[in-house]
Amino acid sequence: MHSTRALDTEAVHAGRDDLARQGLHAPPIDLSTTYPSYDSRGEAARIDAFAATGAEPEGPPVYGRLGNPTVARFETALARLEGTEAAVAFASGMAALTAVLLVRASTGLRHVVAVRPLYGCSDHLLTAGLLGSEVTWTDPAGITDALRPDTGLVIVESPANPTLAELDLRAVAHACGSVPLLADNTFATPVLQRPAEQGARLVLHSATKYLGGHGDVMAGVVACDEEFAGRLRQVRFATGGVLHPLAGYLLLRGLATLPVRVRAASATAAELAGRLAADPRVTRVHYPRIGGAMIAFEVADDPHEVIANVELITPAVSLGSVDTLIQHPASISHRIVEAEDRRGAGVSDRLLRLSVGLEDVEDLWSDLNQALGQRPVRGAGLCRSAAAPHGATSHNSPAPADDSPVPTALLPS
């Protein structure tokens, strides 16, 4: 039955299917760290079974680090939305990525092939070899040639943070051969794409972002097949990167409105991307063909002045909240990446990243317009390019203040 349900229905009902039979409407929050058991032999057998396979123990919970019923509801729901057998939640997106790397390293497969740009801390974790891994950076066309006998993982983001560069995930998965592909789906969410359907074995989310959606929960999650999920649960148990039950509750609640939030914010983002691309104070706009609520744009003048001058928009790291956020990646999210590598991946010093929220498009444009400062004289000759707002819905809003037309199509980046 579940496989036939639409995404919007799954978002509301997945992880909650048993509530009505229990006489409940809202999911309960189980805050227990430990659970009583009068059958110590049976409990020992269940722990032994977990140690062997990482499968979730049958029967009552054992210990909070082994698993939690509230968190399990979120995991079930996210797996349904991504179309995978299972999902395993962690205390943060970086904890989730760390667990994946540890699973592969435990079998002697420490080499990773990765495509830039990635989120800055993901880049640093790989480049610095903090987990004993070795990384080969390549472009998508070079993935197959970069594989080695000890390659345990290929890592990509699409759309990528912060340039919104997109990859053909199906082609990338084919290039990986038998090596698992991990696709970071934080920016797109399962509303816009489901990487597992295109061949990715692992789908990573910083659940802090769109899945939570309100800027009040930190979490990570990996959607995958049950075999890999078992290994991830074992690493989570051993290393302690568990998700708090209250965070699991908030994430499950966030999933219920995920499709509505993503579509509404995406429509506003597409409109703003068009206006920015037509603005002579902006030299380039990056907006993915797949759509979405993220925009990256490069300004002609000082990007730090834009950050300092916003009033409605919040100047802050992170993304995916109901309110609009702006940040300067070269100073914040990607500062930890070497400048040469950062610029080589397209993260220029004049690039700003905008996470569009649920405010009215005219209010957001008014704030951006004043924050960008005085308009230059027409005919200044600035080059403007951007990716097409594929599938985005126009708000049919008035043209920007200088009456320059909003472009009907933007160039891909």
mmCIF file of C-alpha atoms in Angstrom:
data_model
loop_
_atom_site.group_PDB
_atom_site.id
_atom_site.type_symbol
_atom_site.label_atom_id
_atom_site.label_comp_id
_atom_site.label_asym_id
_atom_site.label_seq_id
_atom_site.Cartn_x
_atom_site.Cartn_y
_atom_site.Cartn_z
ATOM 1 C CA MET A 1 0.000 0.000 0.000
ATOM 2 C CA HIS A 2 2.700 2.472 0.970
ATOM 3 C CA SER A 3 4.545 2.270 -2.352
ATOM 4 C CA THR A 4 1.515 3.714 -4.158
ATOM 5 C CA ARG A 5 1.116 6.768 -1.940
ATOM 6 C CA ALA A 6 2.080 10.174 -3.299
ATOM 7 C CA LEU A 7 4.970 12.089 -1.753
ATOM 8 C CA ASP A 8 2.644 14.654 -0.176
ATOM 9 C CA THR A 9 0.669 11.871 1.500
ATOM 10 C CA GLU A 10 3.783 10.074 2.724
ATOM 11 C CA ALA A 11 5.110 13.324 4.171
ATOM 12 C CA VAL A 12 2.016 13.603 6.357
ATOM 13 C CA HIS A 13 1.462 9.939 7.267
ATOM 14 C CA ALA A 14 4.775 8.037 7.124
ATOM 15 C CA GLY A 15 6.050 7.178 10.588
ATOM 16 C CA ARG A 16 2.564 7.721 12.021
ATOM 17 C CA ASP A 17 0.616 4.784 10.557
ATOM 18 C CA ASP A 18 0.123 3.078 13.944
ATOM 19 C CA LEU A 19 -1.069 6.104 15.909
ATOM 20 C CA ALA A 20 -4.821 5.824 15.317
ATOM 21 C CA ARG A 21 -4.827 2.178 16.442
ATOM 22 C CA GLN A 22 -3.217 3.337 19.696
ATOM 23 C CA GLY A 23 -5.815 6.042 20.177
ATOM 24 C CA LEU A 24 -3.238 8.750 19.464
ATOM 25 C CA HIS A 25 -3.111 11.622 16.994
ATOM 26 C CA ALA A 26 0.266 13.270 17.649
ATOM 27 C CA PRO A 27 3.371 11.059 17.873
ATOM 28 C CA PRO A 28 4.561 10.536 21.446
ATOM 29 C CA ILE A 29 8.025 11.640 22.556
ATOM 30 C CA ASP A 30 9.970 8.885 24.326
ATOM 31 C CA LEU A 31 12.705 10.582 26.359
ATOM 32 C CA SER A 32 13.947 7.457 28.137
ATOM 33 C CA THR A 33 17.657 6.772 28.090
ATOM 34 C CA THR A 34 17.233 3.230 29.374
ATOM 35 C CA TYR A 35 14.431 0.652 29.551
ATOM 36 C CA PRO A 36 13.606 -1.993 32.176
ATOM 37 C CA SER A 37 13.972 -5.658 31.292
ATOM 38 C CA TYR A 38 13.247 -8.628 33.559
ATOM 39 C CA ASP A 39 14.504 -11.075 30.947
ATOM 40 C CA SER A 40 18.255 -10.517 31.014
ATOM 41 C CA ARG A 41 18.954 -13.637 28.939
ATOM 42 C CA GLY A 42 16.570 -12.472 26.221
ATOM 43 C CA GLU A 43 18.004 -8.983 26.313
ATOM 44 C CA ALA A 44 21.528 -10.373 25.954
ATOM 45 C CA ALA A 45 20.440 -12.372 22.919
ATOM 46 C CA ARG A 46 18.943 -9.286 21.296
ATOM 47 C CA ILE A 47 22.123 -7.304 21.921
ATOM 48 C CA ASP A 48 24.170 -10.133 20.403
ATOM 49 C CA ALA A 49 21.934 -10.083 17.341
ATOM 50 C CA PHE A 50 22.457 -6.340 16.973
ATOM 51 C CA ALA A 51 26.210 -6.773 17.287
ATOM 52 C CA ALA A 52 26.153 -9.302 14.458
ATOM 53 C CA THR A 53 24.047 -7.432 11.900
ATOM 54 C CA GLY A 54 23.078 -3.997 13.201
ATOM 55 C CA ALA A 55 19.426 -4.847 12.657
ATOM 56 C CA GLU A 56 17.029 -3.012 14.933
ATOM 57 C CA PRO A 57 16.317 -5.247 17.946
ATOM 58 C CA GLU A 58 12.865 -6.809 18.052
ATOM 59 C CA GLY A 59 10.764 -6.209 21.104
ATOM 60 C CA PRO A 60 11.045 -3.345 23.607
ATOM 61 C CA PRO A 61 13.897 -0.803 23.426
ATOM 62 C CA VAL A 62 17.116 -1.557 25.268
ATOM 63 C CA TYR A 63 19.157 1.623 25.642
ATOM 64 C CA GLY A 64 18.986 5.124 24.166
ATOM 65 C CA ARG A 65 22.277 4.795 22.319
ATOM 66 C CA LEU A 66 21.046 1.628 20.613
ATOM 67 C CA GLY A 67 17.851 3.214 19.351
ATOM 68 C CA ASN A 68 14.843 5.314 20.274
ATOM 69 C CA PRO A 69 11.179 4.869 19.227
ATOM 70 C CA THR A 70 10.631 8.552 18.441
ATOM 71 C CA VAL A 71 13.766 8.790 16.308
ATOM 72 C CA ALA A 72 12.763 5.541 14.600
ATOM 73 C CA ARG A 73 9.522 7.181 13.428
ATOM 74 C CA PHE A 74 11.493 9.922 11.688
ATOM 75 C CA GLU A 75 13.834 7.359 10.130
ATOM 76 C CA THR A 76 10.898 5.358 8.777
ATOM 77 C CA ALA A 77 9.307 8.472 7.305
ATOM 78 C CA LEU A 78 12.488 9.753 5.645
ATOM 79 C CA ALA A 79 13.198 6.346 4.108
ATOM 80 C CA ARG A 80 9.694 6.366 2.616
ATOM 81 C CA LEU A 81 10.206 9.828 1.152
ATOM 82 C CA GLU A 82 13.586 8.914 -0.344
ATOM 83 C CA GLY A 83 12.401 5.523 -1.579
ATOM 84 C CA THR A 84 14.956 3.471 0.353
ATOM 85 C CA GLU A 85 14.685 0.447 2.653
ATOM 86 C CA ALA A 86 15.939 2.285 5.718
ATOM 87 C CA ALA A 87 17.369 5.472 7.146
ATOM 88 C CA VAL A 88 19.667 6.087 10.097
ATOM 89 C CA ALA A 89 19.631 9.407 11.966
ATOM 90 C CA PHE A 90 22.556 11.102 13.681
ATOM 91 C CA ALA A 91 23.249 14.138 15.848
ATOM 92 C CA SER A 92 24.356 16.222 12.829
ATOM 93 C CA GLY A 93 25.014 15.971 9.130
ATOM 94 C CA MET A 94 28.741 15.721 9.786
ATOM 95 C CA ALA A 95 28.170 12.879 12.263
ATOM 96 C CA ALA A 96 26.220 11.082 9.541
ATOM 97 C CA LEU A 97 28.997 11.536 6.960
ATOM 98 C CA THR A 98 31.595 10.453 9.531
ATOM 99 C CA ALA A 99 29.675 7.241 10.184
ATOM 100 C CA VAL A 100 29.559 6.430 6.461
ATOM 101 C CA LEU A 101 33.316 6.937 6.145
ATOM 102 C CA LEU A 102 33.958 4.783 9.216
ATOM 103 C CA VAL A 103 31.806 1.972 7.848
ATOM 104 C CA ARG A 104 33.847 1.867 4.637
ATOM 105 C CA ALA A 105 37.187 2.297 6.415
ATOM 106 C CA SER A 106 36.383 -0.621 8.726
ATOM 107 C CA THR A 107 36.610 -2.910 5.699
ATOM 108 C CA GLY A 108 39.933 -1.435 4.593
ATOM 109 C CA LEU A 109 38.405 0.842 1.951
ATOM 110 C CA ARG A 110 39.807 4.207 2.990
ATOM 111 C CA HIS A 111 40.072 5.864 -0.418
ATOM 112 C CA VAL A 112 37.320 8.299 -1.412
ATOM 113 C CA VAL A 113 36.615 9.884 -4.776
ATOM 114 C CA ALA A 114 34.807 13.218 -4.523
ATOM 115 C CA VAL A 115 33.582 16.000 -6.778
ATOM 116 C CA ARG A 116 33.832 19.652 -5.741
ATOM 117 C CA PRO A 117 32.155 21.694 -4.562
ATOM 118 C CA LEU A 118 30.996 19.987 -1.400
ATOM 119 C CA TYR A 119 29.892 21.611 1.815
ATOM 120 C CA GLY A 120 33.017 23.176 3.302
ATOM 121 C CA CYS A 121 33.229 20.942 6.386
ATOM 122 C CA SER A 122 32.686 17.821 4.273
ATOM 123 C CA ASP A 123 35.543 19.004 2.043
ATOM 124 C CA HIS A 124 37.754 19.579 5.082
ATOM 125 C CA LEU A 125 36.942 16.222 6.669
ATOM 126 C CA LEU A 126 38.114 14.483 3.499
ATOM 127 C CA THR A 127 41.068 16.723 2.626
ATOM 128 C CA ALA A 128 42.545 16.743 6.130
ATOM 129 C CA GLY A 129 42.309 12.963 6.407
ATOM 130 C CA LEU A 130 40.902 13.307 9.911
ATOM 131 C CA LEU A 131 39.474 9.774 9.789
ATOM 132 C CA GLY A 132 42.499 8.268 8.077
ATOM 133 C CA SER A 133 40.876 8.529 4.667
ATOM 134 C CA GLU A 134 42.540 9.580 1.414
ATOM 135 C CA VAL A 135 40.633 11.617 -1.131
ATOM 136 C CA THR A 136 40.994 12.066 -4.876
ATOM 137 C CA TRP A 137 39.209 15.142 -6.171
ATOM 138 C CA THR A 138 37.986 14.916 -9.727
ATOM 139 C CA ASP A 139 35.354 16.217 -12.100
ATOM 140 C CA PRO A 140 32.401 13.961 -12.965
ATOM 141 C CA ALA A 141 34.023 12.757 -16.176
ATOM 142 C CA GLY A 142 37.070 11.530 -14.242
ATOM 143 C CA ILE A 143 35.317 9.401 -11.629
ATOM 144 C CA THR A 144 35.888 6.036 -13.302
ATOM 145 C CA ASP A 145 39.599 6.715 -13.840
ATOM 146 C CA ALA A 146 39.983 7.844 -10.218
ATOM 147 C CA LEU A 147 38.672 4.571 -8.767
ATOM 148 C CA ARG A 148 41.178 2.235 -7.097
ATOM 149 C CA PRO A 149 40.935 -1.227 -5.525
ATOM 150 C CA ASP A 150 40.725 0.433 -2.102
ATOM 151 C CA THR A 151 38.091 3.005 -3.090
ATOM 152 C CA GLY A 152 35.216 2.713 -0.659
ATOM 153 C CA LEU A 153 33.025 5.625 -1.634
ATOM 154 C CA VAL A 154 32.228 8.273 -4.218
ATOM 155 C CA ILE A 155 30.774 11.509 -2.801
ATOM 156 C CA VAL A 156 28.879 14.207 -4.692
ATOM 157 C CA GLU A 157 26.401 17.004 -4.000
ATOM 158 C CA SER A 158 23.766 18.013 -6.511
ATOM 159 C CA PRO A 159 22.802 20.818 -6.444
ATOM 160 C CA ALA A 160 26.118 21.592 -4.806
ATOM 161 C CA ASN A 161 26.834 23.881 -1.891
ATOM 162 C CA PRO A 162 27.175 26.799 -2.540
ATOM 163 C CA THR A 163 27.350 27.158 -6.347
ATOM 164 C CA LEU A 164 24.252 25.025 -7.052
ATOM 165 C CA ALA A 165 26.147 23.127 -9.750
ATOM 166 C CA GLU A 166 24.190 20.066 -10.851
ATOM 167 C CA LEU A 167 25.321 16.575 -11.816
ATOM 168 C CA ASP A 168 23.711 13.813 -13.824
ATOM 169 C CA LEU A 169 23.359 11.454 -10.878
ATOM 170 C CA ARG A 170 22.418 8.490 -13.058
ATOM 171 C CA ALA A 171 25.586 8.932 -15.132
ATOM 172 C CA VAL A 172 27.678 9.403 -12.008
ATOM 173 C CA ALA A 173 26.249 6.239 -10.445
ATOM 174 C CA HIS A 174 27.088 4.324 -13.625
ATOM 175 C CA ALA A 175 30.664 5.657 -13.500
ATOM 176 C CA CYS A 176 31.022 4.381 -9.922
ATOM 177 C CA GLY A 177 30.595 0.747 -10.943
ATOM 178 C CA SER A 178 30.357 -1.339 -7.778
ATOM 179 C CA VAL A 179 31.611 1.462 -5.513
ATOM 180 C CA PRO A 180 28.772 2.995 -3.458
ATOM 181 C CA LEU A 181 27.714 6.497 -4.475
ATOM 182 C CA LEU A 182 26.802 8.897 -1.689
ATOM 183 C CA ALA A 183 24.688 11.815 -2.917
ATOM 184 C CA ASP A 184 24.141 14.755 -0.595
ATOM 185 C CA ASN A 185 20.487 15.676 -1.206
ATOM 186 C CA THR A 186 20.262 18.458 1.381
ATOM 187 C CA PHE A 187 19.531 21.260 -1.101
ATOM 188 C CA ALA A 188 17.048 19.384 -3.309
ATOM 189 C CA THR A 189 15.248 17.250 -0.700
ATOM 190 C CA PRO A 190 13.136 14.285 -1.855
ATOM 191 C CA VAL A 191 10.543 16.812 -3.035
ATOM 192 C CA LEU A 192 12.731 17.729 -6.037
ATOM 193 C CA GLN A 193 14.782 14.551 -6.567
ATOM 194 C CA ARG A 194 15.315 11.074 -5.141
ATOM 195 C CA PRO A 195 18.943 10.063 -5.776
ATOM 196 C CA ALA A 196 18.320 6.411 -4.854
ATOM 197 C CA GLU A 197 16.099 6.124 -7.925
ATOM 198 C CA GLN A 198 19.058 7.286 -10.013
ATOM 199 C CA GLY A 199 21.525 4.781 -8.628
ATOM 200 C CA ALA A 200 22.896 6.325 -5.432
ATOM 201 C CA ARG A 201 23.244 3.728 -2.673
ATOM 202 C CA LEU A 202 23.464 6.369 0.062
ATOM 203 C CA VAL A 203 21.496 9.616 0.337
ATOM 204 C CA LEU A 204 22.810 12.102 2.888
ATOM 205 C CA HIS A 205 20.900 14.992 4.466
ATOM 206 C CA SER A 206 21.879 17.669 6.864
ATOM 207 C CA ALA A 207 18.423 17.346 8.426
ATOM 208 C CA THR A 208 19.122 20.621 10.213
ATOM 209 C CA LYS A 209 18.107 22.324 6.979
ATOM 210 C CA TYR A 210 14.898 21.648 4.997
ATOM 211 C CA LEU A 211 13.815 18.466 6.778
ATOM 212 C CA GLY A 212 13.524 20.314 10.083
ATOM 213 C CA GLY A 213 12.719 23.523 8.292
ATOM 214 C CA HIS A 214 12.441 25.930 11.215
ATOM 215 C CA GLY A 215 16.026 26.535 12.322
ATOM 216 C CA ASP A 216 15.522 24.839 15.681
ATOM 217 C CA VAL A 217 16.913 21.323 15.323
ATOM 218 C CA MET A 218 20.338 19.915 14.431
ATOM 219 C CA ALA A 219 20.533 16.463 12.871
ATOM 220 C CA GLY A 220 21.814 14.334 10.017
ATOM 221 C CA VAL A 221 20.423 11.253 8.323
ATOM 222 C CA VAL A 222 21.482 8.671 5.749
ATOM 223 C CA ALA A 223 18.831 6.917 3.660
ATOM 224 C CA CYS A 224 20.076 3.609 2.283
ATOM 225 C CA ASP A 225 19.483 -0.131 1.986
ATOM 226 C CA GLU A 226 18.995 -2.184 5.136
ATOM 227 C CA GLU A 227 22.405 -3.869 4.917
ATOM 228 C CA PHE A 228 24.278 -0.564 5.015
ATOM 229 C CA ALA A 229 21.866 0.790 7.619
ATOM 230 C CA GLY A 230 22.846 -2.046 9.937
ATOM 231 C CA ARG A 231 26.499 -1.059 9.742
ATOM 232 C CA LEU A 232 25.617 2.588 10.334
ATOM 233 C CA ARG A 233 23.633 1.676 13.447
ATOM 234 C CA GLN A 234 26.627 -0.229 14.780
ATOM 235 C CA VAL A 235 28.907 2.764 14.235
ATOM 236 C CA ARG A 236 26.338 5.080 15.813
ATOM 237 C CA PHE A 237 26.111 2.823 18.864
ATOM 238 C CA ALA A 238 29.895 2.597 19.188
ATOM 239 C CA THR A 239 30.675 6.281 18.617
ATOM 240 C CA GLY A 240 27.643 7.820 20.290
ATOM 241 C CA GLY A 241 26.501 10.246 17.580
ATOM 242 C CA VAL A 242 22.860 9.646 18.448
ATOM 243 C CA LEU A 243 19.955 11.968 17.748
ATOM 244 C CA HIS A 244 18.018 13.297 20.738
ATOM 245 C CA PRO A 245 14.370 12.139 20.811
ATOM 246 C CA LEU A 246 13.046 15.691 20.878
ATOM 247 C CA ALA A 247 15.001 16.394 17.685
ATOM 248 C CA GLY A 248 13.501 13.262 16.151
ATOM 249 C CA TYR A 249 10.030 14.520 17.040
ATOM 250 C CA LEU A 250 10.673 17.943 15.507
ATOM 251 C CA LEU A 251 12.044 16.372 12.339
ATOM 252 C CA LEU A 252 9.029 14.116 11.930
ATOM 253 C CA ARG A 253 6.798 17.157 12.356
ATOM 254 C CA GLY A 254 8.927 19.070 9.836
ATOM 255 C CA LEU A 255 8.501 16.370 7.195
ATOM 256 C CA ALA A 256 4.719 16.854 7.237
ATOM 257 C CA THR A 257 5.054 20.310 5.690
ATOM 258 C CA LEU A 258 8.222 19.664 3.658
ATOM 259 C CA PRO A 259 6.561 19.514 0.198
ATOM 260 C CA VAL A 260 4.512 22.650 0.819
ATOM 261 C CA ARG A 261 7.490 24.598 2.178
ATOM 262 C CA VAL A 262 9.902 23.562 -0.568
ATOM 263 C CA ARG A 263 7.490 24.325 -3.400
ATOM 264 C CA ALA A 264 6.455 27.700 -2.020
ATOM 265 C CA ALA A 265 10.020 28.825 -1.322
ATOM 266 C CA SER A 266 11.157 27.508 -4.723
ATOM 267 C CA ALA A 267 8.589 29.606 -6.573
ATOM 268 C CA THR A 268 9.779 32.733 -4.766
ATOM 269 C CA ALA A 269 13.437 31.817 -5.381
ATOM 270 C CA ALA A 270 12.855 31.430 -9.121
ATOM 271 C CA GLU A 271 11.296 34.892 -9.237
ATOM 272 C CA LEU A 272 14.153 36.446 -7.280
ATOM 273 C CA ALA A 273 16.742 34.671 -9.446
ATOM 274 C CA GLY A 274 15.220 36.269 -12.521
ATOM 275 C CA ARG A 275 15.252 39.732 -10.981
ATOM 276 C CA LEU A 276 18.837 39.375 -9.776
ATOM 277 C CA ALA A 277 19.977 38.207 -13.223
ATOM 278 C CA ALA A 278 18.485 41.342 -14.758
ATOM 279 C CA ASP A 279 20.140 43.632 -12.203
ATOM 280 C CA PRO A 280 23.365 45.445 -13.242
ATOM 281 C CA ARG A 281 24.663 45.272 -9.663
ATOM 282 C CA VAL A 282 24.819 41.477 -9.997
ATOM 283 C CA THR A 283 27.406 39.915 -12.297
ATOM 284 C CA ARG A 284 26.199 36.331 -12.200
ATOM 285 C CA VAL A 285 23.336 34.289 -10.793
ATOM 286 C CA HIS A 286 23.426 30.551 -10.156
ATOM 287 C CA TYR A 287 20.037 28.843 -10.015
ATOM 288 C CA PRO A 288 19.623 25.115 -10.727
ATOM 289 C CA ARG A 289 17.531 23.640 -13.513
ATOM 290 C CA ILE A 290 15.867 21.394 -10.937
ATOM 291 C CA GLY A 291 14.594 24.486 -9.133
ATOM 292 C CA GLY A 292 14.707 24.822 -5.382
ATOM 293 C CA ALA A 293 14.846 27.544 -2.764
ATOM 294 C CA MET A 294 18.592 28.269 -2.962
ATOM 295 C CA ILE A 295 20.163 31.049 -5.032
ATOM 296 C CA ALA A 296 23.841 31.948 -5.360
ATOM 297 C CA PHE A 297 24.792 35.252 -6.919
ATOM 298 C CA GLU A 298 27.955 37.264 -7.456
ATOM 299 C CA VAL A 299 27.913 41.014 -6.946
ATOM 300 C CA ALA A 300 29.893 43.722 -8.698
ATOM 301 C CA ASP A 301 30.756 45.529 -5.475
ATOM 302 C CA ASP A 302 31.662 44.439 -1.937
ATOM 303 C CA PRO A 303 29.572 41.394 -0.885
ATOM 304 C CA HIS A 304 30.217 42.178 2.778
ATOM 305 C CA GLU A 305 28.291 45.430 2.371
ATOM 306 C CA VAL A 306 25.261 43.485 1.180
ATOM 307 C CA ILE A 307 25.477 41.258 4.258
ATOM 308 C CA ALA A 308 25.749 44.325 6.495
ATOM 309 C CA ASN A 309 22.792 46.121 4.912
ATOM 310 C CA VAL A 310 20.005 43.517 4.858
ATOM 311 C CA GLU A 311 17.139 44.291 7.223
ATOM 312 C CA LEU A 312 14.397 41.713 6.669
ATOM 313 C CA ILE A 313 16.711 38.921 5.505
ATOM 314 C CA THR A 314 18.766 37.323 8.268
ATOM 315 C CA PRO A 315 22.563 37.318 7.795
ATOM 316 C CA ALA A 316 23.361 33.859 9.168
ATOM 317 C CA VAL A 317 24.844 30.493 8.291
ATOM 318 C CA SER A 318 22.675 27.468 7.581
ATOM 319 C CA LEU A 319 19.717 27.273 5.208
ATOM 320 C CA GLY A 320 16.316 25.706 4.662
ATOM 321 C CA SER A 321 14.436 27.635 7.323
ATOM 322 C CA VAL A 322 11.057 29.328 6.962
ATOM 323 C CA ASP A 323 12.850 32.687 7.030
ATOM 324 C CA THR A 324 15.311 33.878 4.390
ATOM 325 C CA LEU A 325 19.020 33.679 5.214
ATOM 326 C CA ILE A 326 22.054 35.122 3.428
ATOM 327 C CA GLN A 327 25.745 34.412 3.914
ATOM 328 C CA HIS A 328 29.149 34.854 2.277
ATOM 329 C CA PRO A 329 30.508 31.329 1.635
ATOM 330 C CA ALA A 330 34.166 32.349 1.191
ATOM 331 C CA SER A 331 34.104 33.812 4.712
ATOM 332 C CA ILE A 332 31.893 31.286 6.465
ATOM 333 C CA SER A 333 30.708 27.909 5.145
ATOM 334 C CA HIS A 334 33.703 27.369 2.829
ATOM 335 C CA ARG A 335 36.395 29.371 4.599
ATOM 336 C CA ILE A 336 37.945 26.134 5.853
ATOM 337 C CA VAL A 337 38.630 25.090 2.237
ATOM 338 C CA GLU A 338 41.953 26.288 0.803
ATOM 339 C CA ALA A 339 41.444 29.463 -1.225
ATOM 340 C CA GLU A 340 42.822 27.937 -4.435
ATOM 341 C CA ASP A 341 40.566 24.875 -4.122
ATOM 342 C CA ARG A 342 37.611 27.048 -3.203
ATOM 343 C CA ARG A 343 37.977 29.315 -6.213
ATOM 344 C CA GLY A 344 38.695 26.367 -8.477
ATOM 345 C CA ALA A 345 35.324 24.949 -7.474
ATOM 346 C CA GLY A 346 33.601 28.169 -8.481
ATOM 347 C CA VAL A 347 33.262 29.693 -5.016
ATOM 348 C CA SER A 348 34.372 33.237 -5.794
ATOM 349 C CA ASP A 349 35.061 35.902 -3.193
ATOM 350 C CA ARG A 350 32.078 37.904 -4.468
ATOM 351 C CA LEU A 351 29.597 35.023 -4.207
ATOM 352 C CA LEU A 352 26.632 35.286 -1.852
ATOM 353 C CA ARG A 353 24.314 32.394 -0.964
ATOM 354 C CA LEU A 354 20.635 33.080 -0.389
ATOM 355 C CA SER A 355 18.319 30.558 1.269
ATOM 356 C CA VAL A 356 14.842 31.757 0.345
ATOM 357 C CA GLY A 357 12.134 31.345 2.948
ATOM 358 C CA LEU A 358 8.378 31.824 3.016
ATOM 359 C CA GLU A 359 8.161 35.619 3.118
ATOM 360 C CA ASP A 360 6.368 37.602 0.401
ATOM 361 C CA VAL A 361 8.482 37.949 -2.724
ATOM 362 C CA GLU A 362 8.008 41.727 -2.907
ATOM 363 C CA ASP A 363 9.216 42.213 0.667
ATOM 364 C CA LEU A 364 12.289 40.094 -0.022
ATOM 365 C CA TRP A 365 13.047 41.937 -3.254
ATOM 366 C CA SER A 366 12.663 45.303 -1.523
ATOM 367 C CA ASP A 367 15.249 44.250 1.069
ATOM 368 C CA LEU A 368 17.672 42.873 -1.515
ATOM 369 C CA ASN A 369 17.245 45.975 -3.649
ATOM 370 C CA GLN A 370 18.225 48.343 -0.848
ATOM 371 C CA ALA A 371 21.000 46.070 0.430
ATOM 372 C CA LEU A 372 22.640 45.953 -3.006
ATOM 373 C CA GLY A 373 23.047 49.724 -2.858
ATOM 374 C CA GLN A 374 22.953 52.342 -5.578
ATOM 375 C CA ARG A 375 22.398 51.095 -9.106
ATOM 376 C CA PRO A 376 25.178 51.806 -11.625
ATOM 377 C CA VAL A 377 24.521 53.800 -14.761
ATOM 378 C CA ARG A 378 22.943 51.687 -17.492
ATOM 379 C CA GLY A 379 25.261 50.321 -20.120
ATOM 380 C CA ALA A 380 28.048 49.538 -17.654
ATOM 381 C CA GLY A 381 28.645 46.312 -19.568
ATOM 382 C CA LEU A 382 28.405 43.838 -16.728
ATOM 383 C CA CYS A 383 28.117 40.174 -17.747
ATOM 384 C CA ARG A 384 25.102 38.374 -16.327
ATOM 385 C CA SER A 385 24.431 34.672 -16.496
ATOM 386 C CA ALA A 386 22.487 32.147 -14.499
ATOM 387 C CA ALA A 387 20.886 28.750 -14.619
ATOM 388 C CA ALA A 388 17.354 28.417 -15.872
ATOM 389 C CA PRO A 389 14.595 28.278 -13.232
ATOM 390 C CA HIS A 390 13.407 24.940 -14.587
ATOM 391 C CA GLY A 391 9.834 24.202 -13.677
ATOM 392 C CA ALA A 392 9.554 27.278 -11.478
ATOM 393 C CA THR A 393 6.306 29.193 -11.334
ATOM 394 C CA SER A 394 6.416 32.901 -12.095
ATOM 395 C CA HIS A 395 4.686 35.218 -9.656
ATOM 396 C CA ASN A 396 3.999 37.645 -12.503
ATOM 397 C CA SER A 397 5.261 40.380 -10.215
ATOM 398 C CA PRO A 398 6.110 43.910 -11.360
ATOM 399 C CA ALA A 399 9.516 44.492 -12.907
ATOM 400 C CA PRO A 400 12.367 45.745 -10.693
ATOM 401 C CA ALA A 401 12.489 49.411 -9.790
ATOM 402 C CA ASP A 402 14.558 50.438 -12.826
ATOM 403 C CA ASP A 403 11.933 48.852 -15.116
ATOM 404 C CA SER A 404 14.482 46.479 -16.629
ATOM 405 C CA PRO A 405 12.625 43.337 -17.757
ATOM 406 C CA VAL A 406 12.765 40.119 -15.833
ATOM 407 C CA PRO A 407 14.358 37.563 -18.211
ATOM 408 C CA THR A 408 12.095 34.760 -19.372
ATOM 409 C CA ALA A 409 15.056 32.357 -19.579
ATOM 410 C CA LEU A 410 18.466 32.414 -17.936
ATOM 411 C CA LEU A 411 21.672 30.815 -19.127
ATOM 412 C CA PRO A 412 22.842 27.637 -17.360
ATOM 413 C CA SER A 413 25.869 27.796 -15.097
#
